[in-house]
Tab-separated table of C-alpha atoms in Angstrom:
chain	number	residue	atom	x	y	z
A	1	UNK	CA	11.980	-17.890	28.726
A	2	UNK	CA	11.193	-20.331	31.099
A	3	UNK	CA	8.602	-23.049	33.111
A	4	UNK	CA	8.240	-25.411	35.198
A	5	UNK	CA	4.678	-25.607	35.411
A	6	UNK	CA	1.980	-28.759	36.799
A	7	UNK	CA	-1.583	-29.030	34.756
A	8	UNK	CA	-4.784	-29.563	36.857
A	9	UNK	CA	-7.845	-32.058	35.577
A	10	UNK	CA	-9.728	-30.439	32.587
A	11	UNK	CA	-13.304	-28.432	34.373
A	12	UNK	CA	-14.871	-27.801	30.788
A	13	UNK	CA	-14.967	-29.245	27.308
A	14	UNK	CA	-11.842	-32.601	26.840
A	15	UNK	CA	-8.112	-29.861	25.830
A	16	UNK	CA	-9.171	-27.296	27.997
A	17	UNK	CA	-7.196	-27.707	31.014
A	18	UNK	CA	-5.898	-25.199	33.682
A	19	UNK	CA	-2.179	-24.970	34.531
A	20	UNK	CA	0.296	-23.360	37.662
A	21	UNK	CA	3.099	-22.229	36.143
A	22	UNK	CA	6.446	-21.288	37.377
A	23	UNK	CA	7.711	-19.264	34.931
A	24	UNK	CA	10.716	-16.951	34.628
A	25	UNK	CA	10.357	-14.352	32.179
A	26	UNK	CA	13.614	-12.217	30.716
A	27	UNK	CA	13.014	-8.595	30.580
A	28	UNK	CA	14.585	-5.867	28.805
A	29	UNK	CA	16.796	-3.522	30.787
A	30	UNK	CA	14.571	-0.273	28.751
A	31	UNK	CA	11.733	-1.740	30.794
A	32	UNK	CA	12.564	-2.063	34.626
A	33	UNK	CA	10.434	0.718	34.877
A	34	UNK	CA	7.663	-0.617	34.095
A	35	UNK	CA	7.956	-4.399	34.833
A	36	UNK	CA	4.712	-5.581	35.098
A	37	UNK	CA	3.501	-4.172	32.269
A	38	UNK	CA	6.423	-5.662	30.528
A	39	UNK	CA	5.569	-9.627	31.451
A	40	UNK	CA	1.708	-9.439	30.576
A	41	UNK	CA	2.796	-8.044	27.749
A	42	UNK	CA	5.332	-10.179	26.704
A	43	UNK	CA	2.589	-13.332	27.776
A	44	UNK	CA	-0.255	-11.710	25.643
A	45	UNK	CA	1.943	-11.004	22.918
A	46	UNK	CA	2.349	-14.936	22.957
A	47	UNK	CA	-1.674	-15.378	22.930
A	48	UNK	CA	-3.380	-17.646	20.997
A	49	UNK	CA	-1.502	-18.999	18.673
A	50	UNK	CA	0.552	-22.815	19.713
A	51	UNK	CA	3.818	-22.845	21.454
A	52	UNK	CA	5.260	-25.676	21.842
A	53	UNK	CA	7.234	-24.077	25.577
A	54	UNK	CA	3.044	-24.873	26.761
A	55	UNK	CA	2.147	-28.147	24.362
A	56	UNK	CA	-1.126	-25.925	22.911
A	57	UNK	CA	-2.692	-22.579	23.098
A	58	UNK	CA	-2.119	-20.278	26.062
A	59	UNK	CA	-6.152	-18.365	26.229
A	60	UNK	CA	-5.800	-16.515	29.047
A	61	UNK	CA	-3.050	-15.973	32.217
A	62	UNK	CA	-3.010	-14.287	35.451
A	63	UNK	CA	0.419	-13.463	36.880
A	64	UNK	CA	1.946	-12.868	40.382
A	65	UNK	CA	6.058	-12.099	40.951
A	66	UNK	CA	7.673	-13.938	43.228
A	67	UNK	CA	9.849	-11.654	44.510
A	68	UNK	CA	11.599	-8.531	44.093
A	69	UNK	CA	15.077	-9.816	43.113
A	70	UNK	CA	16.193	-10.493	39.397
A	71	UNK	CA	18.970	-12.097	37.920
A	72	UNK	CA	21.261	-10.301	35.461
A	73	UNK	CA	21.952	-12.283	32.690
A	74	UNK	CA	25.833	-10.906	30.174
A	75	UNK	CA	26.406	-10.490	27.143
A	76	UNK	CA	25.805	-7.447	25.432
A	77	UNK	CA	22.625	-6.002	26.728
A	78	UNK	CA	22.307	-6.946	30.383
A	79	UNK	CA	18.526	-8.663	30.305
A	80	UNK	CA	17.185	-9.613	33.324
A	81	UNK	CA	15.408	-12.786	34.358
A	82	UNK	CA	12.446	-12.138	36.047
A	83	UNK	CA	10.755	-14.996	38.698
A	84	UNK	CA	6.472	-14.410	38.386
A	85	UNK	CA	4.217	-17.551	39.234
A	86	UNK	CA	0.917	-17.518	36.559
A	87	UNK	CA	-2.363	-19.259	36.851
A	88	UNK	CA	-2.777	-20.439	32.633
A	89	UNK	CA	-5.672	-21.488	30.571
A	90	UNK	CA	-4.615	-23.778	27.471
A	91	UNK	CA	-5.792	-25.697	24.247
A	92	UNK	CA	-4.658	-28.500	23.767
A	93	UNK	CA	-6.429	-31.093	21.599
A	94	UNK	CA	-5.742	-33.728	21.019
A	95	UNK	CA	-6.714	-36.629	18.487
A	96	UNK	CA	-9.443	-38.054	19.499
A	97	UNK	CA	-10.490	-36.040	22.492
A	98	UNK	CA	-14.376	-34.704	22.046
A	99	UNK	CA	-14.364	-30.519	21.590
A	100	UNK	CA	-18.102	-28.424	20.535
A	101	UNK	CA	-18.353	-25.694	18.311
A	102	UNK	CA	-19.911	-23.223	16.419
A	103	UNK	CA	-21.057	-23.966	12.946
A	104	UNK	CA	-20.277	-21.339	10.230
A	105	UNK	CA	-20.409	-23.957	7.497
A	106	UNK	CA	-21.967	-26.157	5.846
A	107	UNK	CA	-21.897	-27.621	2.799
A	108	UNK	CA	-22.774	-31.389	0.617
A	109	UNK	CA	-19.520	-32.548	0.922
A	110	UNK	CA	-18.209	-30.519	5.098
A	111	UNK	CA	-18.449	-29.283	8.054
A	112	UNK	CA	-17.081	-25.808	9.598
A	113	UNK	CA	-16.766	-25.196	12.846
A	114	UNK	CA	-14.790	-22.020	14.749
A	115	UNK	CA	-14.166	-23.049	18.758
A	116	UNK	CA	-13.213	-21.570	21.170
A	117	UNK	CA	-14.131	-18.222	19.151
A	118	UNK	CA	-10.200	-18.770	17.727
A	119	UNK	CA	-9.402	-22.580	16.381
A	120	UNK	CA	-11.141	-23.600	13.322
A	121	UNK	CA	-11.934	-26.954	12.492
A	122	UNK	CA	-13.519	-29.198	9.238
A	123	UNK	CA	-15.671	-32.421	8.732
A	124	UNK	CA	-15.616	-34.010	6.306
A	125	UNK	CA	-18.014	-35.722	5.034
A	126	UNK	CA	-16.436	-39.266	5.288
A	127	UNK	CA	-15.990	-38.542	8.849
A	128	UNK	CA	-20.382	-38.008	9.054
A	129	UNK	CA	-21.781	-40.959	9.541
A	130	UNK	CA	-24.601	-42.469	7.955
A	131	UNK	CA	-28.045	-41.213	9.775
A	132	UNK	CA	-26.711	-38.355	8.891
A	133	UNK	CA	-28.167	-37.321	5.639
A	134	UNK	CA	-27.469	-33.348	3.601
A	135	UNK	CA	-30.983	-31.561	3.224
A	136	UNK	CA	-32.240	-27.927	2.567
A	137	UNK	CA	-35.026	-27.484	5.021
A	138	UNK	CA	-37.196	-24.009	4.290
A	139	UNK	CA	-33.839	-22.934	2.403
A	140	UNK	CA	-31.556	-23.526	4.520
A	141	UNK	CA	-28.492	-26.611	4.749
A	142	UNK	CA	-28.845	-28.982	6.995
A	143	UNK	CA	-26.917	-32.671	8.258
A	144	UNK	CA	-30.458	-34.247	9.319
A	145	UNK	CA	-30.820	-37.911	11.345
A	146	UNK	CA	-33.068	-40.243	9.726
A	147	UNK	CA	-33.054	-41.854	13.120
A	148	UNK	CA	-34.133	-38.824	14.736
A	149	UNK	CA	-36.016	-36.476	13.219
A	150	UNK	CA	-35.468	-33.870	15.437
A	151	UNK	CA	-31.901	-34.148	15.055
A	152	UNK	CA	-29.895	-31.679	13.058
A	153	UNK	CA	-27.211	-29.504	11.855
A	154	UNK	CA	-27.149	-25.745	10.805
A	155	UNK	CA	-25.333	-23.224	10.399
A	156	UNK	CA	-25.172	-21.471	14.470
A	157	UNK	CA	-25.200	-24.919	15.489
A	158	UNK	CA	-23.449	-26.006	18.165
A	159	UNK	CA	-22.362	-29.185	18.270
A	160	UNK	CA	-20.320	-31.931	19.923
A	161	UNK	CA	-17.218	-33.742	17.521
A	162	UNK	CA	-13.911	-35.825	17.804
A	163	UNK	CA	-10.692	-34.619	16.816
A	164	UNK	CA	-9.031	-36.559	13.956
A	165	UNK	CA	-6.252	-34.298	13.360
A	166	UNK	CA	-4.249	-31.233	14.511
A	167	UNK	CA	-2.398	-28.157	12.921
A	168	UNK	CA	-0.752	-26.749	15.294
A	169	UNK	CA	1.290	-24.809	13.118
A	170	UNK	CA	-2.144	-22.931	12.185
A	171	UNK	CA	-4.255	-24.739	14.763
A	172	UNK	CA	-6.720	-26.152	12.219
A	173	UNK	CA	-8.214	-28.805	13.879
A	174	UNK	CA	-9.766	-31.807	11.430
A	175	UNK	CA	-12.955	-33.890	13.009
A	176	UNK	CA	-15.488	-37.160	12.561
A	177	UNK	CA	-19.497	-37.252	13.822
A	178	UNK	CA	-18.852	-41.001	13.096
A	179	UNK	CA	-19.176	-41.912	17.008
A	180	UNK	CA	-22.289	-41.345	18.923
A	181	UNK	CA	-21.804	-39.335	21.904
A	182	UNK	CA	-21.422	-36.644	18.500
A	183	UNK	CA	-23.915	-34.313	17.009
A	184	UNK	CA	-26.084	-31.275	17.681
A	185	UNK	CA	-25.818	-30.042	21.404
A	186	UNK	CA	-28.786	-28.904	22.585
A	187	UNK	CA	-30.895	-32.611	20.608
A	188	UNK	CA	-27.814	-34.622	22.812
A	189	UNK	CA	-28.436	-32.869	26.630
A	190	UNK	CA	-32.416	-33.598	25.307
A	191	UNK	CA	-31.236	-37.706	24.447
A	192	UNK	CA	-28.765	-38.411	26.610
A	193	UNK	CA	-30.097	-42.184	27.247
A	194	UNK	CA	-30.450	-42.189	23.948
A	195	UNK	CA	-27.558	-41.760	23.103
A	196	UNK	CA	-25.922	-43.552	25.598
A	197	UNK	CA	-27.998	-46.077	24.408
A	198	UNK	CA	-26.625	-46.553	20.765
A	199	UNK	CA	-23.662	-47.257	22.405
A	200	UNK	CA	-24.117	-49.410	24.639
A	201	UNK	CA	-26.094	-50.995	20.944
A	202	UNK	CA	-22.557	-50.436	19.327
A	203	UNK	CA	-20.486	-52.557	21.609
A	204	UNK	CA	-22.765	-54.716	22.296
A	205	UNK	CA	-22.578	-55.298	18.776
A	206	UNK	CA	-19.179	-55.695	18.875
A	207	UNK	CA	-18.917	-58.221	21.241
A	208	UNK	CA	-21.405	-60.393	19.497
A	209	UNK	CA	-19.492	-59.785	16.238
A	210	UNK	CA	-16.946	-61.404	18.212
A	211	UNK	CA	-18.181	-63.638	19.185
A	212	UNK	CA	-19.809	-64.679	16.263
A	213	UNK	CA	-15.806	-64.426	14.431
A	214	UNK	CA	-15.344	-67.183	17.248
A	215	UNK	CA	-16.978	-70.072	16.421
A	216	UNK	CA	-16.897	-69.148	13.740
A	217	UNK	CA	-13.124	-71.029	13.549
A	218	UNK	CA	-13.596	-73.126	16.528
A	219	UNK	CA	-16.575	-74.458	13.534
A	220	UNK	CA	-13.565	-74.548	11.552
A	221	UNK	CA	-10.840	-76.358	13.572
A	222	UNK	CA	-13.240	-79.358	14.616
A	223	UNK	CA	-14.201	-79.569	10.900
A	224	UNK	CA	-10.549	-79.644	9.904
A	225	UNK	CA	-9.928	-82.114	12.882
A	226	UNK	CA	-13.797	-84.332	11.882
A	227	UNK	CA	-11.022	-84.679	8.350
A	228	UNK	CA	-7.760	-85.596	9.183
A	229	UNK	CA	-9.766	-88.240	11.023
A	230	UNK	CA	-11.371	-89.575	8.452
A	231	UNK	CA	-8.649	-89.688	6.259
A	232	UNK	CA	-6.843	-90.840	9.576
A	233	UNK	CA	-8.871	-94.052	9.377
A	234	UNK	CA	-9.302	-94.238	5.788
A	235	UNK	CA	-5.587	-94.894	5.322
A	236	UNK	CA	-5.574	-97.607	8.065
């Protein structure tokens, strides 16, 4: 199979894109009387697995045939290439992207999530920000925010998390809840301004730390300069 594709701007969460692709699909001669079925079957065999051809996981496809002519390939079994145009839905998660998924398992050490119904993700304790504390409420495990009482993550919650790394072979994601814009989607959607304020506060604190660090550096340089002047005066 050969591919030339043009990706479009993502419409949903990060990592999920649509693309138009010009494909050449090679079909066995025995399928010459059912070409459309053979092409769809070959593309369907690639669904929900990572493929370097698409640089991601193919989730859905819709094809139209560009020509009634096919190119016959030389060889012992002369396959023929069928040119089609396909609309593709591709899942291609990368580090630092924000993804959404459903919590299916939760323990004191980790949160396990299913993304788009097929890809698994794990968020370990060291990647969960400190405001979330593990608790058992009414017999159910959860991570509850110490800053916002109603911000809880439990089994069945839809959460937004950041991607740390991706194992492309098995489409397994290592995630993080450290960024302030991550957490339970329902709470985030109702308290968007709170999340933005936290993010802005963190940026402000960073600027203050950088400024204080610069002032300390300048102060040290000034003290060193003063000492050198005193030493010089002493020698004179």
